[in-house]
Amino acid sequence: MRRSPKDTLESARRISRRTLVIGGLQAATIATLALRMRFMQVEQADEFRLLAEENSIKIRLLPPARGLILDRNGGVLAGNGQNYRVVVTREDAGDVEDILRRLARLIPMTEDDISRTLKEVMRRSPTLPITVADQLRWEDISRVAVNAPALPGITTEVGLSRLYPQGGDFAHVLGYVGPVSDYDLSKIENPDPLLQIPKFQIGKVGVEGRLEEDLRGKAGTRRIEVTSTGRVMRELDRKEGTPGTTLQLTLDRYLQNYVQARLGDESAAAVVMDVRNGDILSIVSAPTFDPNLFVRGISSADYKALTENDHRPLADKTVQGAYPPGSTFKIVTALAAMEAGVIDAGETVYCPGYTELGNRRFHCWKRGGHGHVALAQSLEQSCDVYYYEVAQRVGIDRIAAMARRLGIGVRHDLPMSAISEGIAPDRAWKLGKYGKEWLIGDTLNAGIGQGYVLASPLQLAVMTARVASGTDVRPRLVRAEDGKPQAAPAPGPLGLSEAALRSVRKGMFDVMNSQRGTAYGSRIVEDSLRMAGKTGTSQVRNITKAERDRGVISNDDLPWERRDHALFVCFAPYDAPEIAVSVVVEHGGGGSAAAAPIARDILLQALYKDLPPLSAYPANQRDRIEAQQKELNLLEREGSQGARSRA
Amino acid sequence: MSYLEYNVKTVPTGIRKVLYVNWPIVLLLTAIASIGFLMLYSVAGGRMETWSEPQMKRFAVGMAGMFAVAFVPIWVWRNLSALAYLVSLLLLVAVELFGAIGMGAQRWIELGPLRLQPSELMKIALVMLLAAYYDWLDVKKVSRPVWVAIPVALILLPTVLVLKQPDLGTAILLLAGGGIVMFAAGVSLWYFGTVIALVIALVFAVFESRGTEWQLIKDYQFKRIDTFLDPGSDPLNAGYNIMQAQIALGSGGWAGKGYMQGTQSRLNFLPEKHTDFIFTTLAEEFGFVGAFSLLMLYALVVIFALVSGLSNKDRFAALLTIGIGSTFFLFFAVNMSMVMGLIPVVGVPLPLVSYGGTAMMILLLAFGLVQSAHIHRPR
């Protein structure tokens, strides 16, 4: 078909025109693209670069090593042990369930563990390692390592975990660590990001709990490049964290071992304090438990055994326990009376075996009475009637004030958990608490440390140390942080008259060293180390009139939980006091029989800083003591895995 | 002018044809493809055999094919236009049928070792047929409704088939490619004006219909539109790809992070990093300098194609060259706009750079047609 040249020309022109339009539009589009490119890559580049970094670079925390806790001589009380873990990565494992079942034949794992892990693995990214089991023994880990070819996706890891090499001996004072819980997190306002690490260990109670922030340290960081699925490609840099503070406590490891062994399975507490500077040398609650169980996550059976034990091993009786101090409180009453000037050391009170108040009789523990007693004898023989009289004269408010001055009814802020304030009752206190007027009978009871008065073994030790030293010495537990000694202000004078203190100390000396003293049987015969003490027996029930008429039933015939608490406080050497000890044996019976011998053994151990020579004991007791020492040594070896390797 | 009207004897013959090849276009295409090899090597994490090597082999085959097509006189191709269109259409229908019987949305059919996407073939065949149609059609009749309706039907037929696959990207390319040929052929502007007005009205209606009883598109489709308008609204799901792509692109900065140093693609944050989104890796690793250079290479190809078309006195050859050049333009413009967040994500690869065998080979064969038109142009 032929076309006219005119048409052809016109057509060609039109194509050219239209093509130019097309070209123009395309040029405009290309210009737009170029501008967009410039806008994104030049003007907004920084913004996008930031986004890209956030995308690919993740910051992972490196948990710092937890601060060590040492005894006063540098022995490790709480350290960090290797924690062997097994982790699984789904991406490499293939059939995770099959792998886990194979793994269960090598390491202790329950069906529960498998299903829990399986759920976790499926929920998380396939590249993220999930912990299958931790706190494994070296043998388990080696078995896994040897069988690695048959366990794709399974790897072993090692981290740090808290370890208490002394076992139960420091369980109450140190407390323990455990994995951080939602409850822990809810209590903290601005939680350290470290706490978000799964299974991160924090101190729960005791020193571990109270000084958590010092011990925890600062997290290090690791910048890593990750893929969109979270797989770690490489580490960009690493900044190690700061380990937690190393705490040196005032405790003496060997003394603590000894005290724990000496208390044995009794439900008891003992506090040993240096009267010169307040250092707590030993603070023991018995029976104890193994804190390492809590680090691993305690089994419910073990936990149940601990909570159902009627000796309450989990309670820290040294600071949480508040007991009626019984006759040990007579020290307070005596000092209050003498300071008030209502009695002097030489004045006697007649004890017929009871005091009548209105139509009520307040009995002395000695039914026949002590006859005429002055201050020294009142302490020596623990005459109740003397203190009924003296307490009435001085009045409850001054007794309470003296108690607080000596450390009872005030909170001693040691880094331990649930520290009891005790009770130094007075009129205002009773009115506030019960809305009732103070009765004179209350004063009588308080005067002999019964009734409303409550004191913890720590407070009794502080009281004894203050009486012994005449200073307002305060207990302390932390000796140094990271090697820097903690400032300990020298204790100031207590502000009591030296004569009054001397009289009380003399009475306490007679308790031990006079034939008629209530703790004569627990004396020290080594002249340079003579001790002074005070027994206490606190009733956990009221003795009815009928019972008293029948004759008070001996403690031995009562069921354990109804027996009296046995208490004893003492210090030595008498001439230049160094050590104060308080011992409480729950339901132990009488203070002289149950608590005093323990206190003396502890005191001697603390003074000699080793097993004391038999020559310090009265001659007729040496055979028995020797046998007891042998037995204790044996017990200790079993208890603390030969930790006692003294040269 | 049509080939019947000029002296065939002036056309080069035999080996002399080599001299008349549009060499700048050959060089530009090779350069662009080489950038592709480089990027595919990079996104494969430094491995040739994953994507780069197969891509090179296909490029070699494609180049051979281009020269083969180029040396065949352009009028032979004109006579084959209708056949090419018909074959493509049949293949599209075949895919539609096999896809329905077989496994869901299937876009390709196996031809021995080759996977052929009929929709790719159709992009070129449509341009060929339209060019031939307007070469044949009396110039005076171009804007008459009947003669406009025929090419519109020719365009819409494959478009609908492709849309059913569904392949929105290719459908848009077919519409736009066909439209450009009609526009270049001189169809009255009124038609185009009317179509544009209708499209605007339709878009408006779609948005207005949202939430009403007569809602025109599905909810999930609205969601996609939302995602396009604000990718940050859903950064972890639908908006993820586009967000990550833009982060990669933007973070490249002026000079880029360096070859093989792109963190976004290296660390798998990029979706489809070897196909539709390969441009983002280039932009990330070579920055604005690299991305702009590639854009300029593409622009040069289009310029050379348009110039060749404009200087060709043969109507079929001119329309074909302009049509193919514009299709090529549409490819990269749509792809780049998409990854830069200027238009919603539709599956269009970056020509010659994205991994994908048939797309590249067919594109090279199309440039074979451009070369044939160039070599055999009336002098």
GROMACS .gro file of C-alpha atoms in nm, chain A residues 291-607:
model
  317
  291PRO     CA    1   2.243  -2.182  10.105
  292ASN     CA    2   2.382  -2.346   9.791
  293LEU     CA    3   2.047  -2.520   9.760
  294PHE     CA    4   1.881  -2.185   9.705
  295VAL     CA    5   2.131  -2.076   9.445
  296ARG     CA    6   2.050  -2.380   9.233
  297GLY     CA    7   1.680  -2.337   9.291
  298ILE     CA    8   1.567  -2.543   9.584
  299SER     CA    9   1.346  -2.848   9.524
  300SER     CA   10   1.003  -2.828   9.677
  301ALA     CA   11   1.074  -3.136   9.890
  302ASP     CA   12   1.384  -2.974  10.039
  303TYR     CA   13   1.202  -2.649  10.092
  304LYS     CA   14   0.914  -2.821  10.261
  305ALA     CA   15   1.151  -3.004  10.492
  306LEU     CA   16   1.303  -2.669  10.593
  307THR     CA   17   0.974  -2.489  10.651
  308GLU     CA   18   0.811  -2.776  10.836
  309ASN     CA   19   1.100  -2.832  11.076
  310ASP     CA   20   0.987  -2.714  11.422
  311HIS     CA   21   1.343  -2.587  11.490
  312ARG     CA   22   1.288  -2.331  11.210
  313PRO     CA   23   1.624  -2.357  11.032
  314LEU     CA   24   1.536  -2.076  10.790
  315ALA     CA   25   1.482  -1.819  11.067
  316ASP     CA   26   1.780  -1.616  11.174
  317LYS     CA   27   1.733  -1.634  11.548
  318THR     CA   28   2.029  -1.403  11.618
  319VAL     CA   29   1.862  -1.087  11.493
  320GLN     CA   30   1.507  -1.185  11.402
  321GLY     CA   31   1.442  -1.380  11.719
  322ALA     CA   32   1.313  -1.174  12.011
  323TYR     CA   33   1.303  -1.354  12.342
  324PRO     CA   34   1.209  -1.255  12.693
  325PRO     CA   35   1.561  -1.199  12.827
  326GLY     CA   36   1.475  -1.342  13.168
  327SER     CA   37   1.730  -1.289  13.439
  328THR     CA   38   1.992  -1.155  13.200
  329PHE     CA   39   1.780  -0.839  13.206
  330LYS     CA   40   1.856  -0.796  13.575
  331ILE     CA   41   2.177  -0.629  13.463
  332VAL     CA   42   1.961  -0.353  13.314
  333THR     CA   43   1.737  -0.323  13.617
  334ALA     CA   44   2.036  -0.310  13.854
  335LEU     CA   45   2.211  -0.041  13.655
  336ALA     CA   46   1.890   0.162  13.621
  337ALA     CA   47   1.837   0.151  13.996
  338MET     CA   48   2.191   0.245  14.083
  339GLU     CA   49   2.206   0.524  13.829
  340ALA     CA   50   1.878   0.657  13.971
  341GLY     CA   51   2.026   0.632  14.320
  342VAL     CA   52   1.735   0.432  14.459
  343ILE     CA   53   1.968   0.165  14.588
  344ASP     CA   54   2.338   0.129  14.646
  345ALA     CA   55   2.555  -0.175  14.610
  346GLY     CA   56   2.570  -0.248  14.979
  347GLU     CA   57   2.201  -0.218  15.060
  348THR     CA   58   2.023  -0.548  15.121
  349VAL     CA   59   1.672  -0.661  15.043
  350TYR     CA   60   1.510  -0.949  15.226
  351CYS     CA   61   1.392  -1.234  15.007
  352PRO     CA   62   1.136  -1.467  15.167
  353GLY     CA   63   1.083  -1.648  14.835
  354TYR     CA   64   0.807  -1.418  14.711
  355THR     CA   65   0.678  -1.064  14.710
  356GLU     CA   66   0.318  -0.979  14.776
  357LEU     CA   67   0.161  -0.710  14.567
  358GLY     CA   68  -0.199  -0.650  14.651
  359ASN     CA   69  -0.341  -0.996  14.661
  360ARG     CA   70  -0.096  -1.132  14.407
  361ARG     CA   71   0.222  -1.320  14.484
  362PHE     CA   72   0.534  -1.281  14.273
  363HIS     CA   73   0.761  -1.578  14.332
  364CYS     CA   74   1.135  -1.601  14.342
  365TRP     CA   75   1.272  -1.894  14.147
  366LYS     CA   76   1.404  -2.027  14.483
  367ARG     CA   77   1.100  -2.128  14.680
  368GLY     CA   78   1.266  -2.096  15.018
  369GLY     CA   79   1.401  -1.750  14.944
  370HIS     CA   80   1.749  -1.606  14.948
  371GLY     CA   81   1.730  -1.425  15.282
  372HIS     CA   82   1.913  -1.087  15.289
  373VAL     CA   83   2.072  -1.010  14.953
  374ALA     CA   84   2.277  -0.716  14.833
  375LEU     CA   85   2.341  -0.635  14.465
  376ALA     CA   86   2.632  -0.875  14.415
  377GLN     CA   87   2.441  -1.170  14.562
  378SER     CA   88   2.127  -1.073  14.374
  379LEU     CA   89   2.311  -1.123  14.050
  380GLU     CA   90   2.517  -1.415  14.168
  381GLN     CA   91   2.213  -1.610  14.281
  382SER     CA   92   1.970  -1.437  14.047
  383CYS     CA   93   1.733  -1.344  14.323
  384ASP     CA   94   1.399  -1.235  14.176
  385VAL     CA   95   1.260  -1.072  14.490
  386TYR     CA   96   1.552  -0.828  14.502
  387TYR     CA   97   1.462  -0.707  14.154
  388TYR     CA   98   1.090  -0.693  14.229
  389GLU     CA   99   1.180  -0.448  14.500
  390VAL     CA  100   1.437  -0.251  14.302
  391ALA     CA  101   1.217  -0.233  13.994
  392GLN     CA  102   0.933  -0.085  14.195
  393ARG     CA  103   1.168   0.176  14.336
  394VAL     CA  104   1.318   0.287  14.008
  395GLY     CA  105   1.004   0.261  13.794
  396ILE     CA  106   0.954   0.119  13.447
  397ASP     CA  107   1.038   0.432  13.250
  398ARG     CA  108   1.390   0.447  13.386
  399ILE     CA  109   1.437   0.074  13.336
  400ALA     CA  110   1.326   0.109  12.972
  401ALA     CA  111   1.557   0.405  12.920
  402MET     CA  112   1.849   0.205  13.059
  403ALA     CA  113   1.756  -0.090  12.839
  404ARG     CA  114   1.771   0.132  12.531
  405ARG     CA  115   2.097   0.280  12.647
  406LEU     CA  116   2.240  -0.071  12.666
  407GLY     CA  117   2.105  -0.163  12.323
  408ILE     CA  118   1.777  -0.341  12.397
  409GLY     CA  119   1.469  -0.205  12.224
  410VAL     CA  120   1.676  -0.028  11.958
  411ARG     CA  121   1.752  -0.151  11.613
  412HIS     CA  122   2.118  -0.229  11.546
  413ASP     CA  123   2.156  -0.175  11.178
  414LEU     CA  124   2.371  -0.460  11.061
  415PRO     CA  125   2.340  -0.559  10.695
  416MET     CA  126   2.118  -0.851  10.783
  417SER     CA  127   1.754  -0.925  10.719
  418ALA     CA  128   1.450  -0.866  10.938
  419ILE     CA  129   1.644  -0.723  11.230
  420SER     CA  130   1.420  -0.717  11.534
  421GLU     CA  131   1.399  -0.408  11.747
  422GLY     CA  132   1.303  -0.604  12.055
  423ILE     CA  133   1.089  -0.432  12.314
  424ALA     CA  134   1.198  -0.212  12.603
  425PRO     CA  135   0.848  -0.147  12.737
  426ASP     CA  136   0.742   0.164  12.927
  427ARG     CA  137   0.418   0.337  13.008
  428ALA     CA  138   0.386   0.516  12.679
  429TRP     CA  139   0.461   0.198  12.488
  430LYS     CA  140   0.186  -0.001  12.660
  431LEU     CA  141  -0.063   0.278  12.619
  432GLY     CA  142   0.019   0.307  12.253
  433LYS     CA  143   0.019  -0.064  12.187
  434TYR     CA  144  -0.266  -0.193  12.403
  435GLY     CA  145  -0.436   0.129  12.510
  436LYS     CA  146  -0.397   0.025  12.873
  437GLU     CA  147  -0.239   0.182  13.175
  438TRP     CA  148   0.090   0.038  13.293
  439LEU     CA  149   0.041  -0.174  13.604
  440ILE     CA  150   0.286  -0.214  13.885
  441GLY     CA  151   0.280  -0.590  13.825
  442ASP     CA  152   0.411  -0.518  13.476
  443THR     CA  153   0.706  -0.341  13.631
  444LEU     CA  154   0.782  -0.640  13.849
  445ASN     CA  155   0.773  -0.875  13.553
  446ALA     CA  156   0.982  -0.642  13.341
  447GLY     CA  157   1.233  -0.605  13.620
  448ILE     CA  158   1.328  -0.972  13.586
  449GLY     CA  159   1.312  -0.969  13.207
  450GLN     CA  160   0.973  -1.130  13.171
  451GLY     CA  161   0.642  -0.987  13.064
  452TYR     CA  162   0.667  -0.745  12.776
  453VAL     CA  163   1.045  -0.729  12.754
  454LEU     CA  164   1.191  -0.883  12.439
  455ALA     CA  165   1.551  -0.888  12.324
  456SER     CA  166   1.736  -1.054  12.042
  457PRO     CA  167   2.059  -1.243  12.102
  458LEU     CA  168   2.238  -0.963  11.917
  459GLN     CA  169   2.095  -0.706  12.158
  460LEU     CA  170   2.196  -0.920  12.456
  461ALA     CA  171   2.551  -0.934  12.321
  462VAL     CA  172   2.555  -0.558  12.273
  463MET     CA  173   2.424  -0.509  12.626
  464THR     CA  174   2.697  -0.732  12.765
  465ALA     CA  175   2.967  -0.562  12.560
  466ARG     CA  176   2.854  -0.218  12.679
  467VAL     CA  177   2.849  -0.325  13.042
  468ALA     CA  178   3.188  -0.492  13.004
  469SER     CA  179   3.354  -0.201  12.828
  470GLY     CA  180   3.162   0.089  12.974
  471THR     CA  181   3.139   0.232  12.625
  472ASP     CA  182   2.851   0.269  12.380
  473VAL     CA  183   3.015   0.019  12.149
  474ARG     CA  184   2.808  -0.057  11.836
  475PRO     CA  185   2.805  -0.387  11.655
  476ARG     CA  186   2.950  -0.391  11.309
  477LEU     CA  187   2.974  -0.658  11.046
  478VAL     CA  188   3.163  -0.504  10.755
  479ARG     CA  189   3.531  -0.459  10.816
  480ALA     CA  190   3.654  -0.349  10.474
  481GLU     CA  191   3.522  -0.289  10.125
  482ASP     CA  192   3.755  -0.369   9.839
  483GLY     CA  193   4.041  -0.371  10.088
  484LYS     CA  194   3.957  -0.025  10.223
  485PRO     CA  195   3.892  -0.052  10.596
  486GLN     CA  196   3.555   0.082  10.696
  487ALA     CA  197   3.577   0.375  10.929
  488ALA     CA  198   3.483   0.261  11.278
  489PRO     CA  199   3.454   0.553  11.519
  490ALA     CA  200   3.600   0.466  11.854
  491PRO     CA  201   3.316   0.397  12.094
  492GLY     CA  202   3.240   0.679  12.336
  493PRO     CA  203   3.173   0.642  12.705
  494LEU     CA  204   2.838   0.500  12.801
  495GLY     CA  205   2.788   0.773  13.059
  496LEU     CA  206   2.723   0.541  13.350
  497SER     CA  207   2.903   0.572  13.678
  498GLU     CA  208   3.207   0.352  13.699
  499ALA     CA  209   3.105   0.240  14.050
  500ALA     CA  210   2.769   0.109  13.933
  501LEU     CA  211   2.928  -0.070  13.638
  502ARG     CA  212   3.193  -0.218  13.864
  503SER     CA  213   2.929  -0.351  14.103
  504VAL     CA  214   2.733  -0.514  13.824
  505ARG     CA  215   3.046  -0.664  13.673
  506LYS     CA  216   3.143  -0.795  14.017
  507GLY     CA  217   2.801  -0.957  14.052
  508MET     CA  218   2.847  -1.115  13.709
  509PHE     CA  219   3.192  -1.234  13.813
  510ASP     CA  220   3.037  -1.401  14.116
  511VAL     CA  221   2.780  -1.574  13.896
  512MET     CA  222   3.072  -1.765  13.748
  513ASN     CA  223   3.329  -1.778  14.018
  514SER     CA  224   3.145  -1.797  14.347
  515GLN     CA  225   3.045  -2.139  14.470
  516ARG     CA  226   2.687  -2.021  14.501
  517GLY     CA  227   2.683  -1.857  14.156
  518THR     CA  228   2.422  -1.986  13.916
  519ALA     CA  229   2.685  -2.063  13.652
  520TYR     CA  230   2.966  -2.177  13.876
  521GLY     CA  231   2.978  -2.504  13.683
  522SER     CA  232   3.067  -2.316  13.363
  523ARG     CA  233   3.357  -2.111  13.502
  524ILE     CA  234   3.698  -2.066  13.348
  525VAL     CA  235   3.982  -2.153  13.582
  526GLU     CA  236   4.261  -1.991  13.380
  527ASP     CA  237   4.331  -1.686  13.595
  528SER     CA  238   4.408  -1.440  13.319
  529LEU     CA  239   4.085  -1.527  13.138
  530ARG     CA  240   3.834  -1.530  13.423
  531MET     CA  241   3.485  -1.473  13.289
  532ALA     CA  242   3.178  -1.292  13.414
  533GLY     CA  243   2.826  -1.379  13.307
  534LYS     CA  244   2.460  -1.388  13.378
  535THR     CA  245   2.218  -1.671  13.337
  536GLY     CA  246   1.863  -1.631  13.222
  537THR     CA  247   1.569  -1.863  13.198
  538SER     CA  248   1.261  -1.730  13.030
  539GLN     CA  249   0.926  -1.894  13.063
  540VAL     CA  250   0.732  -1.959  12.751
  541ARG     CA  251   0.418  -2.029  12.955
  542ASN     CA  252   0.264  -1.907  13.275
  543ILE     CA  253   0.296  -2.124  13.579
  544THR     CA  254  -0.046  -2.155  13.736
  545LYS     CA  255  -0.104  -2.152  14.110
  546ALA     CA  256  -0.217  -2.512  14.097
  547GLU     CA  257   0.101  -2.616  13.926
  548ARG     CA  258   0.310  -2.427  14.174
  549ASP     CA  259   0.131  -2.597  14.462
  550ARG     CA  260   0.195  -2.936  14.307
  551GLY     CA  261   0.554  -2.843  14.263
  552VAL     CA  262   0.684  -2.700  13.937
  553ILE     CA  263   0.732  -2.975  13.684
  554SER     CA  264   1.091  -3.018  13.580
  555ASN     CA  265   1.165  -2.898  13.229
  556ASP     CA  266   1.277  -3.243  13.129
  557ASP     CA  267   0.927  -3.374  13.179
  558LEU     CA  268   0.768  -3.117  12.950
  559PRO     CA  269   0.725  -3.149  12.575
  560TRP     CA  270   1.010  -2.967  12.395
  561GLU     CA  271   0.812  -2.671  12.273
  562ARG     CA  272   0.686  -2.589  12.622
  563ARG     CA  273   1.023  -2.591  12.793
  564ASP     CA  274   1.184  -2.266  12.903
  565HIS     CA  275   1.430  -2.077  12.685
  566ALA     CA  276   1.781  -2.093  12.823
  567LEU     CA  277   1.985  -1.771  12.798
  568PHE     CA  278   2.331  -1.672  12.893
  569VAL     CA  279   2.542  -1.362  12.847
  570CYS     CA  280   2.906  -1.334  12.944
  571PHE     CA  281   3.233  -1.157  12.881
  572ALA     CA  282   3.599  -1.221  12.947
  573PRO     CA  283   3.865  -1.160  13.056
  574TYR     CA  284   3.710  -1.005  13.363
  575ASP     CA  285   3.999  -0.766  13.421
  576ALA     CA  286   4.034  -0.642  13.065
  577PRO     CA  287   3.725  -0.743  12.871
  578GLU     CA  288   3.775  -0.845  12.509
  579ILE     CA  289   3.494  -1.072  12.409
  580ALA     CA  290   3.123  -1.071  12.486
  581VAL     CA  291   2.903  -1.368  12.408
  582SER     CA  292   2.531  -1.420  12.419
  583VAL     CA  293   2.367  -1.757  12.381
  584VAL     CA  294   2.000  -1.840  12.357
  585VAL     CA  295   1.887  -2.200  12.344
  586GLU     CA  296   1.521  -2.218  12.259
  587HIS     CA  297   1.336  -2.448  12.495
  588GLY     CA  298   1.671  -2.552  12.634
  589GLY     CA  299   1.557  -2.552  12.996
  590GLY     CA  300   1.765  -2.353  13.248
  591GLY     CA  301   2.018  -2.093  13.142
  592SER     CA  302   2.287  -2.229  13.368
  593ALA     CA  303   2.254  -2.585  13.246
  594ALA     CA  304   2.180  -2.538  12.876
  595ALA     CA  305   2.328  -2.204  12.770
  596ALA     CA  306   2.621  -2.130  13.001
  597PRO     CA  307   2.841  -2.429  12.905
  598ILE     CA  308   2.797  -2.344  12.538
  599ALA     CA  309   2.879  -1.980  12.600
  600ARG     CA  310   3.193  -2.068  12.792
  601ASP     CA  311   3.317  -2.299  12.517
  602ILE     CA  312   3.257  -2.029  12.260
  603LEU     CA  313   3.424  -1.767  12.474
  604LEU     CA  314   3.732  -1.980  12.524
  605GLN     CA  315   3.747  -2.062  12.154
  606ALA     CA  316   3.728  -1.690  12.076
  607LEU     CA  317   3.992  -1.598  12.334
   0.00000   0.00000   0.00000
